[in-house]
Coordinates of C-alpha atoms and ligand atoms in Angstrom, one line a residue:
M16 CA 0.5 -35.2 31.2
S17 CA -1.0 -35.4 27.8
K18 CA 0.5 -33.4 25.0
K19 CA -1.4 -30.2 24.4
L20 CA -2.7 -29.3 21.0
S21 CA -1.3 -26.4 19.0
T22 CA -3.1 -23.1 19.4
Q23 CA -1.8 -21.9 16.0
P24 CA -4.1 -21.8 12.9
L25 CA -3.0 -23.7 9.8
R26 CA -0.1 -22.3 7.7
G27 CA -1.4 -19.4 5.6
M28 CA -4.6 -19.1 7.6
E29 CA -5.4 -16.4 10.1
D30 CA -7.2 -16.0 13.3
Y31 CA -8.9 -12.7 13.6
Y32 CA -9.2 -11.5 17.1
P33 CA -11.9 -8.8 17.7
S34 CA -9.5 -5.9 17.3
D35 CA -8.2 -7.3 14.0
L36 CA -11.8 -7.8 12.9
R37 CA -12.8 -4.3 13.8
E38 CA -10.2 -3.0 11.4
I39 CA -11.3 -5.3 8.6
N40 CA -15.0 -4.5 9.2
W41 CA -14.2 -0.8 9.2
I42 CA -12.6 -1.2 5.8
I43 CA -15.4 -3.3 4.4
D44 CA -18.2 -1.0 5.8
T45 CA -16.5 2.1 4.4
I46 CA -16.3 0.5 1.0
R47 CA -19.9 -0.7 1.2
D48 CA -20.9 2.9 1.7
I49 CA -19.0 3.9 -1.5
A50 CA -20.7 0.9 -3.3
D51 CA -24.1 2.3 -2.1
L52 CA -23.2 5.7 -3.7
Y53 CA -22.8 3.9 -7.0
S54 CA -25.9 1.7 -6.4
Y55 CA -24.1 -1.7 -6.2
E56 CA -26.1 -4.5 -4.6
E57 CA -24.5 -7.2 -2.4
F58 CA -24.6 -10.9 -3.2
E59 CA -23.1 -14.1 -1.9
S60 CA -22.2 -17.5 -3.5
P61 CA -21.0 -20.8 -2.1
S62 CA -17.3 -21.4 -1.0
L63 CA -17.4 -24.7 -2.8
E64 CA -17.9 -24.9 -6.5
P65 CA -17.4 -27.6 -9.2
I66 CA -13.9 -27.3 -10.5
E67 CA -14.9 -27.0 -14.1
I68 CA -16.1 -23.4 -13.8
F69 CA -12.6 -22.4 -12.9
A70 CA -10.7 -24.8 -15.1
A71 CA -12.2 -23.5 -18.3
K72 CA -11.2 -19.8 -18.2
S73 CA -9.4 -18.8 -15.0
S74 CA -5.8 -20.0 -15.2
D75 CA -4.1 -23.4 -15.3
E76 CA -1.7 -22.3 -12.5
L77 CA -4.6 -21.2 -10.3
V78 CA -6.6 -24.4 -10.7
N79 CA -3.8 -27.0 -10.9
E80 CA -1.2 -25.7 -8.5
Q81 CA -2.9 -23.2 -6.2
S82 CA -6.2 -24.7 -5.4
F83 CA -7.7 -26.6 -2.5
I84 CA -9.5 -29.5 -4.1
V85 CA -12.1 -31.6 -2.3
E86 CA -13.0 -35.1 -3.5
K87 CA -15.6 -36.6 -1.4
K88 CA -17.3 -38.7 -4.1
K89 CA -15.4 -40.6 -6.8
G90 CA -15.3 -38.7 -10.0
E91 CA -16.5 -35.4 -8.4
K92 CA -14.0 -32.7 -7.9
L93 CA -14.9 -29.6 -5.9
I94 CA -12.8 -26.5 -5.4
L95 CA -12.7 -24.0 -2.5
I96 CA -13.1 -20.9 -4.6
P97 CA -9.7 -19.2 -5.4
E98 CA -11.6 -16.2 -6.8
L99 CA -15.2 -15.1 -7.3
T100 CA -15.7 -14.1 -10.9
P101 CA -16.7 -17.5 -12.3
S102 CA -19.3 -17.9 -9.5
L103 CA -20.6 -14.4 -10.3
A104 CA -20.8 -15.4 -14.0
R105 CA -22.7 -18.6 -13.1
M106 CA -25.2 -16.7 -10.9
I107 CA -25.8 -14.0 -13.5
T108 CA -26.3 -16.5 -16.3
A109 CA -28.8 -18.5 -14.2
K110 CA -31.1 -15.5 -13.9
R111 CA -30.1 -13.6 -17.1
Q112 CA -33.8 -13.2 -18.2
E113 CA -35.0 -11.5 -15.1
L114 CA -32.0 -9.5 -14.0
K115 CA -32.2 -5.9 -15.2
K116 CA -29.0 -4.9 -16.9
P117 CA -26.6 -3.3 -16.3
I118 CA -26.1 -5.3 -13.1
R119 CA -23.9 -3.7 -10.5
W120 CA -23.0 -6.1 -7.7
I121 CA -20.6 -6.2 -4.8
S122 CA -19.5 -9.2 -2.8
V123 CA -17.0 -9.9 0.0
P124 CA -16.0 -13.6 -0.4
T125 CA -13.4 -15.6 1.4
C126 CA -11.1 -17.2 -1.2
Y127 CA -8.5 -19.9 -1.0
R128 CA -5.2 -20.3 -2.8
Y129 CA -2.5 -22.8 -1.9
E130 CA 0.3 -20.2 -2.3
R131 CA 3.5 -19.7 -0.3
P132 CA 2.4 -17.4 2.5
Q133 CA 4.3 -14.1 2.4
K134 CA 3.6 -10.5 3.1
G135 CA 0.2 -9.7 1.7
R136 CA -0.5 -13.3 0.6
R137 CA -2.4 -15.9 2.6
R138 CA -4.0 -19.3 1.8
E139 CA -7.3 -18.0 3.0
F140 CA -8.1 -14.4 2.4
K141 CA -11.0 -12.0 2.0
Q142 CA -11.5 -10.0 -1.2
I143 CA -14.0 -7.2 -2.1
N144 CA -15.3 -7.7 -5.6
M145 CA -17.3 -5.1 -7.5
D146 CA -18.5 -5.8 -11.1
I147 CA -20.8 -4.3 -13.7
L148 CA -22.4 -6.8 -16.1
G149 CA -24.3 -6.2 -19.3
E150 CA -22.7 -2.9 -20.1
N151 CA -20.5 -2.8 -23.1
S152 CA -19.3 0.8 -23.0
L153 CA -16.0 2.0 -21.8
Y154 CA -17.9 4.1 -19.3
A155 CA -18.4 0.9 -17.3
D156 CA -14.6 0.5 -17.0
L157 CA -14.3 4.2 -16.2
E158 CA -16.9 3.8 -13.5
I159 CA -14.8 1.0 -11.9
F160 CA -11.7 3.3 -12.1
N161 CA -13.6 6.1 -10.4
I162 CA -14.7 3.7 -7.7
I163 CA -11.1 2.7 -7.1
V164 CA -10.0 6.3 -6.9
D165 CA -12.9 7.1 -4.5
I166 CA -12.0 4.2 -2.3
F167 CA -8.4 5.3 -1.9
S168 CA -9.4 8.9 -1.5
E169 CA -12.0 8.1 1.2
F170 CA -9.2 6.6 3.3
G171 CA -7.0 9.6 2.7
A172 CA -4.6 8.2 0.2
T173 CA -3.1 10.3 -2.6
S174 CA -2.0 9.7 -6.2
K175 CA 1.6 9.7 -4.9
Q176 CA 0.9 6.7 -2.8
F177 CA -1.0 4.4 -5.2
Q178 CA -1.5 4.0 -9.0
I179 CA -3.8 2.0 -11.2
Y180 CA -1.5 0.4 -13.8
Y181 CA -3.7 -0.4 -16.8
N182 CA -3.6 -1.8 -20.2
N183 CA -6.0 -3.3 -22.8
R184 CA -5.7 -6.9 -23.9
R185 CA -7.3 -5.9 -27.3
F186 CA -4.5 -3.4 -27.7
I187 CA -1.9 -6.1 -27.0
D188 CA -3.7 -8.3 -29.6
S189 CA -3.4 -5.6 -32.2
V190 CA 0.3 -5.1 -31.4
C191 CA 0.8 -8.9 -31.7
E192 CA -1.2 -9.4 -34.9
L193 CA -0.5 -6.2 -36.8
I194 CA 3.1 -5.3 -35.7
L195 CA 4.8 -8.4 -34.4
Q196 CA 3.0 -10.9 -36.7
V197 CA 2.4 -13.3 -33.8
P198 CA 0.1 -16.2 -34.9
K199 CA -3.3 -15.8 -33.3
E200 CA -3.2 -19.0 -31.4
K201 CA 0.1 -17.9 -29.8
I202 CA -1.2 -14.6 -28.4
P203 CA -2.2 -16.1 -25.1
L204 CA 1.4 -17.1 -24.7
V205 CA 2.5 -13.5 -25.1
Y206 CA 0.1 -12.6 -22.2
K207 CA 1.6 -15.3 -20.1
I208 CA 5.1 -14.2 -20.8
L209 CA 4.3 -10.5 -20.0
D210 CA 2.5 -11.6 -16.9
K211 CA 5.5 -13.6 -15.7
A212 CA 8.1 -10.8 -16.1
D213 CA 8.0 -9.5 -12.6
K214 CA 7.8 -12.9 -11.0
M215 CA 11.1 -14.3 -12.6
E216 CA 14.8 -13.6 -12.4
D217 CA 16.1 -12.0 -15.7
S218 CA 18.0 -15.1 -16.8
E219 CA 15.0 -17.4 -16.1
Y220 CA 12.7 -14.9 -17.9
E221 CA 15.0 -14.9 -20.9
K222 CA 15.0 -18.7 -21.1
Y223 CA 11.2 -18.7 -20.7
I224 CA 10.8 -16.4 -23.7
L225 CA 13.3 -18.4 -25.8
D226 CA 11.6 -21.7 -25.0
N227 CA 8.3 -20.3 -26.4
F228 CA 9.4 -18.0 -29.2
Q229 CA 12.3 -18.2 -31.7
N230 CA 11.3 -15.3 -33.9
E231 CA 13.6 -12.3 -33.1
L232 CA 11.0 -9.7 -34.0
I233 CA 8.6 -11.2 -31.5
I234 CA 11.2 -11.6 -28.8
Q235 CA 12.4 -8.1 -29.1
G236 CA 8.7 -6.9 -29.3
I237 CA 7.9 -8.5 -26.0
Y238 CA 10.9 -6.8 -24.4
K239 CA 9.8 -3.5 -25.9
L240 CA 6.2 -3.9 -24.6
K241 CA 7.5 -4.7 -21.1
E242 CA 9.8 -1.7 -21.0
A243 CA 7.6 0.9 -22.6
T244 CA 6.3 3.6 -20.2
S245 CA 3.7 5.3 -22.4
L246 CA 1.7 4.7 -25.6
D247 CA 4.0 7.1 -27.5
D248 CA 7.0 5.3 -26.2
I249 CA 5.6 2.0 -27.7
L250 CA 4.8 3.6 -31.0
N251 CA 8.3 5.1 -31.2
K252 CA 9.9 1.7 -30.5
F253 CA 8.4 0.1 -33.6
D254 CA 9.1 1.0 -37.2
D255 CA 6.6 1.0 -40.1
I256 CA 3.4 0.7 -38.1
S257 CA 0.5 0.1 -40.6
D258 CA -2.8 2.1 -40.8
D259 CA -4.5 -1.2 -40.0
F260 CA -3.0 -1.0 -36.5
Y261 CA -4.2 2.6 -36.0
E262 CA -7.7 1.6 -37.1
S263 CA -7.8 -1.6 -35.0
K264 CA -10.3 -1.9 -32.2
G265 CA -7.4 -2.4 -29.7
Y266 CA -5.7 0.9 -30.5
Q267 CA -9.0 2.8 -30.8
E268 CA -10.3 1.5 -27.5
L269 CA -7.1 2.2 -25.6
T270 CA -6.8 5.8 -26.9
S271 CA -10.5 6.5 -26.2
F272 CA -10.0 5.2 -22.7
I273 CA -7.0 7.3 -22.1
Q274 CA -9.1 10.3 -23.2
L275 CA -12.0 9.3 -20.9
L276 CA -9.5 9.2 -17.9
K277 CA -8.4 12.7 -18.8
D278 CA -11.9 14.0 -19.2
A279 CA -12.9 12.5 -15.8
E280 CA -9.8 14.2 -14.3
I281 CA -8.5 11.0 -12.8
S282 CA -5.4 10.6 -15.0
E283 CA -3.1 11.4 -12.2
Y284 CA -4.1 8.2 -10.5
C285 CA -3.6 6.0 -13.5
T286 CA -0.5 4.8 -15.4
F287 CA -0.7 3.1 -18.8
S288 CA 1.4 0.0 -18.4
P289 CA 1.7 -2.3 -21.4
G290 CA 3.3 -5.1 -19.4
V291 CA 0.1 -5.5 -17.3
V292 CA -2.0 -8.2 -18.9
R293 CA -3.2 -10.2 -15.8
G294 CA -2.8 -13.9 -15.1
L295 CA -6.4 -14.9 -15.6
D296 CA -7.4 -16.2 -19.0
Y297 CA -10.9 -14.7 -19.2
Y298 CA -9.9 -11.0 -19.6
T299 CA -10.5 -9.5 -23.0
G300 CA -10.4 -5.7 -22.8
I301 CA -9.2 -3.1 -20.2
V302 CA -7.1 -4.8 -17.5
Y303 CA -5.4 -3.2 -14.4
E304 CA -3.7 -3.8 -11.2
V305 CA -3.3 -1.3 -8.4
F306 CA 0.0 -1.0 -6.6
D307 CA 1.5 1.0 -3.8
T308 CA 4.0 3.3 -5.5
G309 CA 6.4 3.0 -2.5
K310 CA 8.7 0.1 -1.8
E311 CA 7.0 -1.3 1.2
N312 CA 4.2 -3.3 -0.4
V313 CA 5.3 -5.0 -3.6
R314 CA 2.2 -7.1 -4.4
S315 CA -1.0 -6.0 -6.1
I316 CA -3.7 -4.5 -4.0
F317 CA -6.5 -4.6 -6.6
G318 CA -6.7 -6.6 -9.8
G319 CA -9.4 -6.6 -12.4
G320 CA -10.6 -6.1 -16.0
R321 CA -13.2 -6.7 -18.6
Y322 CA -14.3 -10.2 -19.5
D323 CA -16.5 -10.5 -22.6
D324 CA -16.8 -14.2 -22.9
L325 CA -16.7 -15.7 -19.4
L326 CA -20.5 -16.1 -19.2
T327 CA -20.6 -18.1 -22.4
L328 CA -19.3 -21.0 -20.3
F329 CA -22.9 -21.3 -19.1
S330 CA -25.0 -20.2 -22.1
D331 CA -24.8 -19.0 -25.6
E332 CA -25.9 -15.5 -24.7
K333 CA -23.0 -13.1 -24.6
I334 CA -23.0 -10.9 -21.5
T335 CA -20.0 -8.8 -20.9
G336 CA -18.6 -7.9 -17.4
T337 CA -15.9 -5.7 -15.9
G338 CA -14.8 -5.3 -12.4
F339 CA -12.2 -5.8 -9.7
G340 CA -11.1 -7.9 -6.8
M341 CA -9.4 -6.1 -3.9
G342 CA -7.4 -8.0 -1.3
I343 CA -8.4 -6.7 2.1
L344 CA -5.1 -7.8 3.6
M345 CA -3.1 -5.9 1.0
F346 CA -5.3 -2.9 1.4
S347 CA -4.9 -2.8 5.1
L348 CA -1.1 -3.2 4.8
F349 CA -1.2 -0.2 2.4
L350 CA -3.2 1.9 4.8
K351 CA -0.8 1.0 7.7
T352 CA 2.2 2.0 5.6
Y353 CA 0.8 5.5 5.2
D354 CA -0.6 5.7 8.7
L355 CA -4.2 5.9 7.4
I356 CA -5.9 3.7 10.1
P357 CA -7.0 5.7 13.1
E358 CA -5.8 4.1 16.3
E359 CA -9.3 4.2 17.9
I360 CA -10.7 1.8 15.1
R361 CA -9.0 -1.1 16.8
E362 CA -10.6 -0.5 20.2
K363 CA -14.2 -1.0 21.1
D364 CA -15.8 2.2 22.4
Y365 CA -17.7 1.5 25.6
T366 CA -18.6 5.1 26.3
D367 CA -22.3 4.7 25.6
T368 CA -22.5 1.2 27.3
I369 CA -24.5 1.3 30.5
Y370 CA -22.8 -0.8 33.2
I371 CA -25.0 -2.3 35.9
S372 CA -23.4 -3.1 39.3
S373 CA -25.2 -4.8 42.0
I374 CA -24.5 -4.8 45.7
N375 CA -25.5 -8.4 46.3
D376 CA -27.2 -11.2 44.4
D377 CA -30.6 -10.7 46.0
V378 CA -31.1 -8.1 43.3
T379 CA -30.1 -10.3 40.3
N380 CA -33.6 -10.4 38.7
F381 CA -34.0 -6.6 39.2
A382 CA -30.6 -6.1 37.5
L383 CA -31.5 -8.3 34.5
K384 CA -34.9 -6.6 34.2
L385 CA -33.2 -3.2 34.1
A386 CA -30.8 -4.4 31.5
R387 CA -33.6 -5.6 29.2
M388 CA -35.3 -2.2 29.6
I389 CA -32.1 -0.3 28.7
R390 CA -31.4 -2.5 25.7
A391 CA -35.0 -2.0 24.5
E392 CA -34.0 1.7 24.2
D393 CA -31.1 0.7 22.0
F394 CA -28.4 1.3 24.6
P395 CA -25.7 -1.4 24.9
C396 CA -25.7 -2.7 28.5
I397 CA -23.4 -5.0 30.5
V398 CA -24.5 -6.6 33.8
D399 CA -21.6 -7.4 36.1
Y400 CA -22.3 -10.9 37.5
R401 CA -20.0 -10.6 40.5
F402 CA -22.9 -9.2 42.6
S403 CA -20.9 -8.2 45.7
N404 CA -17.6 -6.4 45.5
L405 CA -18.8 -3.0 44.3
K406 CA -15.3 -1.5 44.2
N407 CA -14.1 -4.2 41.8
Q408 CA -17.2 -3.6 39.6
L409 CA -16.6 0.1 39.4
S410 CA -13.0 -0.3 38.6
K411 CA -13.9 -2.7 35.8
A412 CA -16.3 -0.1 34.4
N413 CA -13.6 2.5 34.6
E414 CA -11.2 0.3 32.8
L415 CA -13.6 -0.1 29.9
G416 CA -14.2 3.7 29.8
V417 CA -18.0 3.6 30.3
L418 CA -19.7 6.8 31.2
I419 CA -22.7 5.6 33.1
V420 CA -22.9 3.0 35.9
L421 CA -26.1 2.0 37.6
I422 CA -25.7 0.8 41.1
I423 CA -28.5 -1.2 42.6
G424 CA -29.1 -2.8 46.0
P425 CA -32.0 -4.1 48.0
K426 CA -33.1 -0.6 48.9
E427 CA -33.3 0.6 45.3
M428 CA -35.1 -2.6 44.3
E429 CA -37.7 -2.2 47.1
Q430 CA -38.4 1.4 46.0
N431 CA -38.2 0.7 42.3
K432 CA -35.3 3.2 42.0
V433 CA -31.8 3.1 40.7
T434 CA -28.6 5.0 41.6
I435 CA -27.0 6.5 38.5
K436 CA -23.4 7.5 38.5
N437 CA -21.6 9.7 36.0
M438 CA -18.1 8.2 36.0
R439 CA -16.5 11.3 34.6
T440 CA -17.8 13.8 37.2
E441 CA -18.2 11.1 39.9
E442 CA -21.7 12.6 40.6
Q443 CA -24.4 10.2 41.5
E444 CA -28.1 10.3 42.5
T445 CA -30.9 7.9 43.1
I446 CA -33.8 8.3 40.8
E447 CA -37.2 6.7 39.8
I448 CA -36.9 4.0 37.2
G449 CA -39.4 5.9 35.1
S450 CA -37.0 8.8 34.6
L451 CA -33.9 6.6 34.0
I452 CA -33.8 6.8 30.2
D453 CA -34.2 10.6 30.2
K454 CA -31.4 10.8 32.8
I455 CA -29.2 8.6 30.6
Y456 CA -29.7 10.9 27.6
D457 CA -29.0 14.0 29.8
I458 CA -25.7 12.6 31.0
I459 CA -24.6 11.6 27.5
D460 CA -25.6 15.0 26.1
E461 CA -23.8 16.9 28.9
S462 CA -20.6 14.8 28.4
E463 CA -20.5 15.5 24.6
P464 CA -17.8 18.1 23.7
Ligands
HAM20 P1 -6.6 -11.4 -8.6 O1 -5.6 -10.4 -9.2 O2 -6.3 -12.8 -8.7 O3 -8.0 -11.1 -9.4 O4 -6.9 -11.0 -7.1 C1 -7.3 -9.7 -6.8 C2 -6.7 -9.3 -5.5 O5 -6.9 -10.3 -4.5 C3 -5.1 -9.1 -5.5 O6 -4.8 -7.9 -6.1 C4 -4.8 -9.3 -4.1 O7 -4.9 -8.1 -3.4 C5 -5.8 -10.3 -3.6 N1 -5.2 -11.6 -3.4 C6 -5.0 -12.5 -4.4 N2 -4.4 -13.6 -3.9 C7 -4.3 -13.4 -2.6 C8 -3.7 -14.2 -1.5 N3 -3.2 -15.4 -1.7 N4 -3.8 -13.6 -0.3 C9 -4.3 -12.4 0.0 N5 -4.8 -11.6 -1.0 C10 -4.8 -12.1 -2.3 C11 -9.1 -11.9 -9.2 O8 -9.3 -12.6 -8.2 C12 -10.3 -11.5 -10.1 N6 -11.3 -12.5 -10.0 C13 -10.8 -10.1 -9.8 C14 -11.9 -9.6 -10.7 C15 -13.1 -9.3 -10.3 N7 -11.8 -9.5 -12.0 C16 -13.0 -9.1 -12.5 N8 -13.8 -9.0 -11.5

């Protein structure tokens, strides 16, 4: 006998059976409804892109170590998108003259990262992205935070279960330049070190810092930033902070944003976290990651921030953007942890499906004609093709949980009638085809609690 092929998907990839997909679509549809309330429009871009648009400003690690690269033609490197933001930047720049700003867009791409598969991380995954472009003000960042809070609240989650951990890269720039005296060109290295902290063992982390910085003030400063729990905590950890620091854009922007969160009454969902800087190079302002506050799900659910310069990859015109990517897998793990997914979501509801059973196959055409008529009235309809064993057909209908079965045989066909059976009450009657739709509505209305 020949060896049979594996039925398993590739490592890190997932098959979505209908019940899995129902859950995912329920999450996406609920978030699309929230996006509608904020007037976001949906777009799509290709899964394959030229590698250059990611290589320039995403992250070396993402592009060189974690990407699926396709080389079909010599000298041409394509990438299966590891994230969406550079594609969004490309699309916006291409139509920057005609698009009315600010632009609010949502997309649900499938992304690819060659990562070690683990809880909440796959090599192929779906993300929901929402971004605002062409709006400089901190109110755009605030809007994104409000959306995140609305999303969690809509699913029934509370501030005890999730937090948006936020920071501002310009604030870290100000600390680096005006307190720690880090040379400007080495600031990205500070970001990288802060971003790596949670991903390394203590000893490995210490070595990583020492390999990159020798200056004790800077080394201690990085530790202080990592450990600080509030803005006051940071300010107390450093001596002799100059007025220049307090006047800097980074400090001013961060304190204004903290005030905006208070005024919007969403502070309870947000924690200032100076160690959060994000691993992607293009961020410039407010950055954030959303985590489960419990121990069950340790990886980020959302990640995002403001990117002022990403679009300059494609033109000289500066258009700023801010937004997030949410991993649907991580979000559904979070919802499961807190029991926020109703059981019925996973099962298809057949109650309103009209089930047609036929006594024999002489009535096939009549059955199919009836089905067309019922679907034309927007009722889902299943025709049982076993055309003989009525008992089996009715028990299948019962198994599915349908409310109405139509039974037809040669007599019904001859008289242009149909026998309609209410599966809950077991009542049945034979009626004219002309009154069938009204009768269906009656039975559905009667059965509603
Ligand atoms: P990111 O932090 O790389 O940001 O990804 C955002 C979210 O995508 C993560 O928080 C996580 O839930 C999910 N995610 C990332 N990698 C995986 C994976 N291997 N498997 C499953 N889920 C994953 C970005 O991608 C930015 N482009 C987001 C953004 C939009 N920034 C501004 N606008």
